[in-house]
Amino acid sequence: MSEVGTTPGAPAQGSSLRRLVPRIFSRAPRINDLDNLIRTVRQNHPRGDLAIIERAYAVAAEKHEGQKRQSGEPYITHPLAVAQILADLGLGPRAIAAALLHDTVEDTGYALTDLTATFGDEVA
């Protein structure tokens, strides 16, 4: 007997989701992830402040160092994936910086006042 709304023999919804959004699941960060992110933002915002993305990544990587996702991957893969999705949608450098930093206050000892002082209200 299959679950309501599923087709017998069809892959589970979770595996379907993993195929649709592969960069969020089961992957360690690669050296060129940040380069790819910046390249995407540059294509959509050629005059944008790309340095803020590099600074945000450096802070996020430092603050999340040693943290793992439930899958065992380094935690930084999550903010990178979120940032890449937003970059693919055409959002600008400040939104991308916010995506990279979105869990730092909640999940690390990084204070919101420090985040605001470093990146401004729009990113914080």
XYZ file of N, CA and C in Angstrom, residues 29-38 80:
33
model
N 31.655 22.196 0.794
C 31.963 23.399 0.012
C 33.173 23.160 -0.880
N 33.130 23.728 -2.051
C 34.260 23.634 -2.968
C 34.956 24.982 -2.999
N 36.203 24.959 -3.364
C 36.998 26.186 -3.399
C 36.360 27.226 -4.302
N 35.759 26.796 -5.393
C 35.227 27.769 -6.347
C 33.792 28.195 -6.049
N 33.181 27.744 -4.933
C 31.810 28.157 -4.617
C 31.689 29.670 -4.495
N 32.584 30.289 -3.762
C 32.537 31.740 -3.603
C 32.785 32.426 -4.942
N 33.715 31.912 -5.727
C 33.976 32.480 -7.056
C 32.730 32.403 -7.940
N 32.047 31.267 -7.913
C 30.824 31.117 -8.709
C 29.748 32.090 -8.244
N 29.627 32.243 -6.938
C 28.651 33.171 -6.379
C 28.940 34.595 -6.846
N 30.173 35.009 -6.715
C 30.556 36.367 -7.120
C 30.367 36.559 -8.623
N 26.011 29.338 1.861
C 26.475 29.459 0.472
C 25.373 29.077 -0.510
